[in-house]
Amino acid sequence: MAAKIIDGEAVASRIREEIKATVAEMVANNQSPPGLATVLVGENPASQQYVRMKQNRCKKVGIQSFGYNLPAETSQEEVEKLVSELGSDPKVHGILVQLPLPDHLDEEAVLNTIPLHKDIDGFHPVNIGRLTMKGRKPLFIPCTPAGVIRLLEEVGAEFDGAEAVVLGRSNIVGMPTALLLIHKNATVTICHSRTKDLPGVCRKADILVAAVGRPQMVKADWVKPGAFVIDVGSNRVDAPDTEKGYRWVGDVDFDDVKEVAGALSPSPGGVGPMTIAGLLQNTLRAAQIADEMK
Ligand code: GUN
């Protein structure tokens, strides 16, 4: 039987409408609108595109967006100075430093400069630290992992005691997704480049999350029949027969896997819109926290 295709755009659109209504209510009550500052260093085309999309979505729901595009050669000191200034700017409730940063910059030191209550990416060591612990609550949960869990919930995935396999151990997706799945009582395996018998490990999964950045790597025979599969990958591949000469594909071979999986979140059209919706939710939350701190 063909898999149920999970429409991330439809779920994200519902979330955006809720946020838009809440922001409109805040403004009607004379509260200042939530504000998000984006910091982009360098000219990575994919990062430029992601940041543009985040800014556009902010504007559409009434969140103020403040964009800072810095040249690739900007020094560590200059980036940290900007982030510190944004940290004390009352119009800015959330700060997003787009990753990856150019190689000469110390990512950890930059992220440490973001005040905890403005860490809408959830990448601050204290927020990640809390995510690793039982009974602790991070102020913000990273947006893509939160989107993965929300999509699984939307299609009625059973987490309790499920075998979950996460392909990839990145700080942005793989590791926090695995932590969230543990909090939901799944038994979690994290796979990476040294994992032996990757297809065999994946085949045990009731829930399979692919976030490795390898175009269409996950094939039908890697997937347990009926499994919930979430494709987080976003890979640009050559497509000479198209106008642009390229197209975007996920880490999952969609046409192959849809015949086996129970539910499948495609890429594009699955987790991508959920990441941005999560960012808007976190920015709204940051504005509410700032209001409570007054
Ligand atoms: N680069 C890729 N995904 C993300 C994200 O969610 N946040 C930031 N800041 N950078 C990214």
Short mmCIF file of C-alpha atoms and ligand atoms in Angstrom, two decimals:
data_model
loop_
_atom_site.label_atom_id
_atom_site.label_comp_id
_atom_site.label_asym_id
_atom_site.label_seq_id
_atom_site.Cartn_x
_atom_site.Cartn_y
_atom_site.Cartn_z
CA MET A 1 0.00 0.00 0.00
CA ALA A 2 1.28 3.48 -0.83
CA ALA A 3 2.32 5.71 2.08
CA LYS A 4 0.25 8.58 3.42
CA ILE A 5 2.12 11.69 2.26
CA ILE A 6 2.56 14.19 5.08
CA ASP A 7 1.84 17.73 3.89
CA GLY A 8 4.21 19.92 5.91
CA GLU A 9 3.11 23.07 4.10
CA ALA A 10 -0.53 22.56 5.19
CA VAL A 11 0.45 22.08 8.86
CA ALA A 12 2.87 25.04 8.71
CA SER A 13 0.19 27.22 7.13
CA ARG A 14 -2.17 26.51 10.07
CA ILE A 15 0.57 27.43 12.55
CA ARG A 16 1.34 30.66 10.66
CA GLU A 17 -2.33 31.69 10.74
CA GLU A 18 -2.46 31.17 14.52
CA ILE A 19 0.69 33.26 14.97
CA LYS A 20 -0.64 36.03 12.72
CA ALA A 21 -3.83 36.25 14.80
CA THR A 22 -1.88 36.35 18.10
CA VAL A 23 0.49 39.04 16.82
CA ALA A 24 -2.46 41.13 15.58
CA GLU A 25 -4.02 40.84 19.04
CA MET A 26 -0.76 41.95 20.71
CA VAL A 27 -0.52 44.99 18.48
CA ALA A 28 -4.22 45.83 19.06
CA ASN A 29 -3.41 45.80 22.80
CA ASN A 30 -0.64 48.36 22.24
CA GLN A 31 2.12 45.81 22.74
CA SER A 32 5.09 46.08 20.40
CA PRO A 33 5.22 43.36 17.74
CA PRO A 34 7.71 40.52 18.10
CA GLY A 35 11.05 41.27 16.42
CA LEU A 36 13.55 38.85 14.88
CA ALA A 37 17.12 39.82 13.96
CA THR A 38 18.87 37.66 11.38
CA VAL A 39 22.65 37.68 11.11
CA LEU A 40 24.13 36.29 7.91
CA VAL A 41 27.89 36.26 7.39
CA GLY A 42 29.15 35.66 3.86
CA GLU A 43 27.53 34.89 0.53
CA ASN A 44 26.53 31.21 0.76
CA PRO A 45 23.59 31.10 -1.75
CA ALA A 46 21.61 28.48 0.19
CA SER A 47 21.98 30.48 3.44
CA GLN A 48 20.98 33.71 1.66
CA GLN A 49 17.88 31.96 0.34
CA TYR A 50 16.94 30.49 3.77
CA VAL A 51 17.35 33.87 5.48
CA ARG A 52 15.25 35.63 2.82
CA MET A 53 12.48 33.07 3.30
CA LYS A 54 12.59 33.50 7.10
CA GLN A 55 12.39 37.30 6.77
CA ASN A 56 9.49 37.12 4.28
CA ARG A 57 7.51 34.79 6.52
CA CYS A 58 8.10 37.10 9.50
CA LYS A 59 6.67 40.05 7.62
CA LYS A 60 3.61 38.08 6.51
CA VAL A 61 2.60 37.28 10.10
CA GLY A 62 3.40 40.77 11.46
CA ILE A 63 6.76 39.94 13.08
CA GLN A 64 9.32 42.72 12.60
CA SER A 65 12.45 41.55 10.86
CA PHE A 66 15.88 43.17 11.16
CA GLY A 67 18.41 41.80 8.68
CA TYR A 68 22.20 42.08 9.11
CA ASN A 69 24.23 40.80 6.16
CA LEU A 70 27.95 40.92 6.86
CA PRO A 71 30.84 40.27 4.45
CA ALA A 72 32.53 36.86 4.62
CA GLU A 73 35.74 38.35 6.05
CA THR A 74 34.01 39.94 9.11
CA SER A 75 36.07 39.32 12.25
CA GLN A 76 35.01 37.31 15.30
CA GLU A 77 35.07 40.50 17.35
CA GLU A 78 32.74 42.34 14.95
CA VAL A 79 30.20 39.49 14.81
CA GLU A 80 30.17 39.15 18.61
CA LYS A 81 29.82 42.93 19.00
CA LEU A 82 26.78 42.97 16.70
CA VAL A 83 25.16 40.02 18.47
CA SER A 84 25.78 41.64 21.87
CA GLU A 85 24.17 44.87 20.70
CA LEU A 86 21.15 42.96 19.41
CA GLY A 87 21.05 41.20 22.78
CA SER A 88 20.31 44.49 24.50
CA ASP A 89 18.02 45.96 21.83
CA PRO A 90 14.45 45.89 23.21
CA LYS A 91 12.88 45.76 19.71
CA VAL A 92 14.73 42.49 19.04
CA HIS A 93 13.18 39.52 20.82
CA GLY A 94 14.94 36.75 18.93
CA ILE A 95 18.39 36.50 17.33
CA LEU A 96 19.14 34.06 14.54
CA VAL A 97 22.75 33.61 13.43
CA GLN A 98 22.52 31.63 10.22
CA LEU A 99 24.78 28.56 10.21
CA PRO A 100 27.22 27.49 8.99
CA LEU A 101 29.45 30.48 9.68
CA PRO A 102 32.60 30.99 7.57
CA ASP A 103 35.45 28.75 8.77
CA HIS A 104 37.51 31.48 10.46
CA LEU A 105 34.68 32.20 12.92
CA ASP A 106 34.19 30.39 16.22
CA GLU A 107 30.54 29.29 16.04
CA GLU A 108 30.33 28.26 19.69
CA ALA A 109 31.64 31.62 20.93
CA VAL A 110 29.16 33.50 18.68
CA LEU A 111 26.19 31.40 19.86
CA ASN A 112 27.25 31.93 23.50
CA THR A 113 26.85 35.67 22.94
CA ILE A 114 23.09 35.31 22.31
CA PRO A 115 21.18 35.88 25.57
CA LEU A 116 19.27 32.77 26.62
CA HIS A 117 15.87 34.48 26.37
CA LYS A 118 16.58 35.53 22.74
CA ASP A 119 17.91 32.12 21.63
CA ILE A 120 14.99 31.33 19.29
CA ASP A 121 17.08 28.69 17.48
CA GLY A 122 17.51 26.79 20.74
CA PHE A 123 21.26 26.36 20.05
CA HIS A 124 22.55 28.04 23.23
CA PRO A 125 24.50 25.48 25.33
CA VAL A 126 22.12 25.97 28.26
CA ASN A 127 19.06 25.26 26.09
CA ILE A 128 20.72 22.21 24.53
CA GLY A 129 21.97 21.12 27.96
CA ARG A 130 18.45 21.23 29.35
CA LEU A 131 17.22 19.22 26.36
CA THR A 132 19.63 16.43 27.31
CA MET A 133 18.26 16.18 30.86
CA LYS A 134 15.20 14.51 32.26
CA GLY A 135 12.67 16.89 33.80
CA ARG A 136 14.39 20.07 32.55
CA LYS A 137 12.72 22.47 30.16
CA PRO A 138 14.68 24.39 27.52
CA LEU A 139 13.33 27.90 26.88
CA PHE A 140 13.39 27.13 23.15
CA ILE A 141 13.54 23.89 21.17
CA PRO A 142 15.45 23.86 17.85
CA CYS A 143 13.02 24.52 15.01
CA THR A 144 13.65 21.64 12.60
CA PRO A 145 13.59 18.89 15.28
CA ALA A 146 10.40 20.43 16.72
CA GLY A 147 8.91 20.31 13.21
CA VAL A 148 9.85 16.64 12.81
CA ILE A 149 8.04 15.72 16.04
CA ARG A 150 5.00 17.82 15.16
CA LEU A 151 4.63 16.12 11.77
CA LEU A 152 4.90 12.69 13.39
CA GLU A 153 2.20 13.72 15.89
CA GLU A 154 0.00 15.01 13.08
CA VAL A 155 -0.07 11.58 11.44
CA GLY A 156 -0.64 9.73 14.70
CA ALA A 157 2.77 8.11 15.15
CA GLU A 158 3.03 6.04 18.32
CA PHE A 159 6.20 7.09 20.20
CA ASP A 160 5.98 5.06 23.40
CA GLY A 161 8.37 2.13 23.05
CA ALA A 162 8.79 2.70 19.30
CA GLU A 163 12.12 1.92 17.65
CA ALA A 164 13.30 5.26 16.26
CA VAL A 165 16.35 5.63 14.03
CA VAL A 166 17.88 9.03 13.30
CA LEU A 167 20.28 9.18 10.36
CA GLY A 168 22.78 11.96 11.11
CA ARG A 169 24.15 13.47 14.32
CA SER A 170 24.33 17.19 13.50
CA ASN A 171 23.91 19.81 16.23
CA ILE A 172 21.07 21.43 14.27
CA VAL A 173 18.96 18.37 13.42
CA GLY A 174 20.14 14.83 14.22
CA MET A 175 21.19 15.16 17.85
CA PRO A 176 18.30 17.36 19.10
CA THR A 177 15.78 15.22 17.17
CA ALA A 178 17.13 12.11 18.89
CA LEU A 179 16.81 13.84 22.28
CA LEU A 180 13.21 14.86 21.60
CA LEU A 181 12.37 11.27 20.58
CA ILE A 182 13.88 9.98 23.84
CA HIS A 183 11.70 12.46 25.77
CA LYS A 184 8.75 10.90 23.98
CA ASN A 185 9.79 7.43 25.22
CA ALA A 186 11.05 6.05 21.92
CA THR A 187 14.11 3.75 21.89
CA VAL A 188 16.53 5.74 19.78
CA THR A 189 19.48 4.77 17.59
CA ILE A 190 21.61 7.49 16.02
CA CYS A 191 23.40 6.47 12.81
CA HIS A 192 26.42 8.17 11.25
CA SER A 193 29.20 7.61 8.73
CA ARG A 194 30.79 4.79 10.79
CA THR A 195 27.57 2.86 11.42
CA LYS A 196 27.82 -0.74 10.22
CA ASP A 197 24.97 -2.15 8.12
CA LEU A 198 23.06 1.10 7.78
CA PRO A 199 20.19 -0.47 5.77
CA GLY A 200 19.80 -3.20 8.40
CA VAL A 201 19.65 -0.71 11.28
CA CYS A 202 17.15 1.49 9.42
CA ARG A 203 14.95 -1.51 8.62
CA LYS A 204 14.27 -1.97 12.34
CA ALA A 205 12.81 1.53 12.65
CA ASP A 206 9.14 2.24 13.33
CA ILE A 207 10.15 5.91 13.00
CA LEU A 208 12.95 6.84 10.61
CA VAL A 209 14.31 10.39 10.39
CA ALA A 210 16.82 11.04 7.60
CA ALA A 211 19.09 14.06 8.07
CA VAL A 212 22.45 13.24 6.51
CA GLY A 213 22.63 15.35 3.36
CA ARG A 214 23.01 12.42 0.95
CA PRO A 215 20.67 12.70 -2.04
CA GLN A 216 18.07 9.90 -2.15
CA MET A 217 20.21 7.56 -0.04
CA VAL A 218 17.33 5.83 1.77
CA LYS A 219 15.80 3.17 -0.48
CA ALA A 220 12.68 1.04 -0.13
CA ASP A 221 14.63 -1.94 1.22
CA TRP A 222 15.94 0.24 4.10
CA VAL A 223 12.40 0.79 5.35
CA LYS A 224 10.21 -1.42 7.52
CA PRO A 225 6.76 -1.79 5.92
CA GLY A 226 4.37 0.69 7.53
CA ALA A 227 7.14 2.84 9.11
CA PHE A 228 6.85 6.60 9.61
CA VAL A 229 9.59 8.24 7.52
CA ILE A 230 10.57 11.90 7.83
CA ASP A 231 12.94 13.27 5.19
CA VAL A 232 14.87 16.29 6.48
CA GLY A 233 17.47 16.29 3.69
CA SER A 234 17.63 19.09 1.17
CA ASN A 235 20.15 18.43 -1.58
CA ARG A 236 20.70 20.29 -4.84
CA VAL A 237 21.33 17.87 -7.69
CA ASP A 238 22.04 18.44 -11.37
CA ALA A 239 18.99 18.26 -13.64
CA PRO A 240 20.14 19.25 -17.14
CA ASP A 241 16.64 18.73 -18.56
CA THR A 242 15.16 21.50 -16.35
CA GLU A 243 15.21 25.27 -16.95
CA LYS A 244 17.39 25.95 -13.90
CA GLY A 245 19.67 22.99 -14.53
CA TYR A 246 19.19 21.66 -10.99
CA ARG A 247 16.48 20.42 -8.64
CA TRP A 248 16.10 19.77 -4.92
CA VAL A 249 15.80 16.25 -3.52
CA GLY A 250 15.78 14.83 -0.02
CA ASP A 251 17.82 12.06 1.63
CA VAL A 252 15.00 9.61 0.88
CA ASP A 253 14.27 8.14 -2.54
CA PHE A 254 10.66 9.29 -2.52
CA ASP A 255 9.26 7.20 -5.40
CA ASP A 256 10.86 4.04 -4.05
CA VAL A 257 10.07 4.51 -0.35
CA LYS A 258 6.47 5.68 -0.77
CA GLU A 259 5.56 2.11 -1.77
CA VAL A 260 6.74 0.72 1.59
CA ALA A 261 6.39 3.40 4.29
CA GLY A 262 3.15 3.91 6.22
CA ALA A 263 3.57 7.69 6.17
CA LEU A 264 6.22 9.77 4.44
CA SER A 265 7.15 13.41 4.79
CA PRO A 266 8.68 14.43 1.45
CA SER A 267 11.43 16.91 0.74
CA PRO A 268 10.73 19.50 -0.50
CA GLY A 269 7.29 20.14 1.03
CA GLY A 270 7.65 18.45 4.42
CA VAL A 271 9.89 19.64 7.21
CA GLY A 272 11.17 22.80 5.43
CA PRO A 273 8.03 24.92 5.98
CA MET A 274 7.78 23.53 9.53
CA THR A 275 11.26 24.85 10.38
CA ILE A 276 10.21 28.39 9.53
CA ALA A 277 6.86 28.00 11.32
CA GLY A 278 8.81 26.88 14.41
CA LEU A 279 11.04 29.91 14.17
CA LEU A 280 7.99 32.20 14.09
CA GLN A 281 6.51 30.37 17.10
CA ASN A 282 9.76 30.73 19.05
CA THR A 283 10.03 34.44 18.17
CA LEU A 284 6.48 35.04 19.38
CA ARG A 285 7.30 33.15 22.57
CA ALA A 286 10.48 35.24 23.03
CA ALA A 287 8.38 38.42 22.78
CA GLN A 288 5.98 37.05 25.40
CA ILE A 289 8.91 36.17 27.69
CA ALA A 290 10.31 39.71 27.24
CA ASP A 291 6.91 41.10 28.21
CA GLU A 292 6.82 38.92 31.36
CA MET A 293 10.37 40.09 32.26
CA LYS A 294 9.32 43.80 32.25
N1 GUN B 1 21.31 26.44 9.12
C1 GUN B 1 20.55 25.37 8.74
N2 GUN B 1 19.45 25.26 9.52
C2 GUN B 1 19.52 26.28 10.41
C3 GUN B 1 18.66 26.69 11.48
O1 GUN B 1 17.63 26.09 11.78
N3 GUN B 1 19.08 27.81 12.15
C4 GUN B 1 20.25 28.47 11.86
N4 GUN B 1 20.56 29.52 12.60
N5 GUN B 1 21.05 28.09 10.88
C5 GUN B 1 20.69 27.02 10.15
#
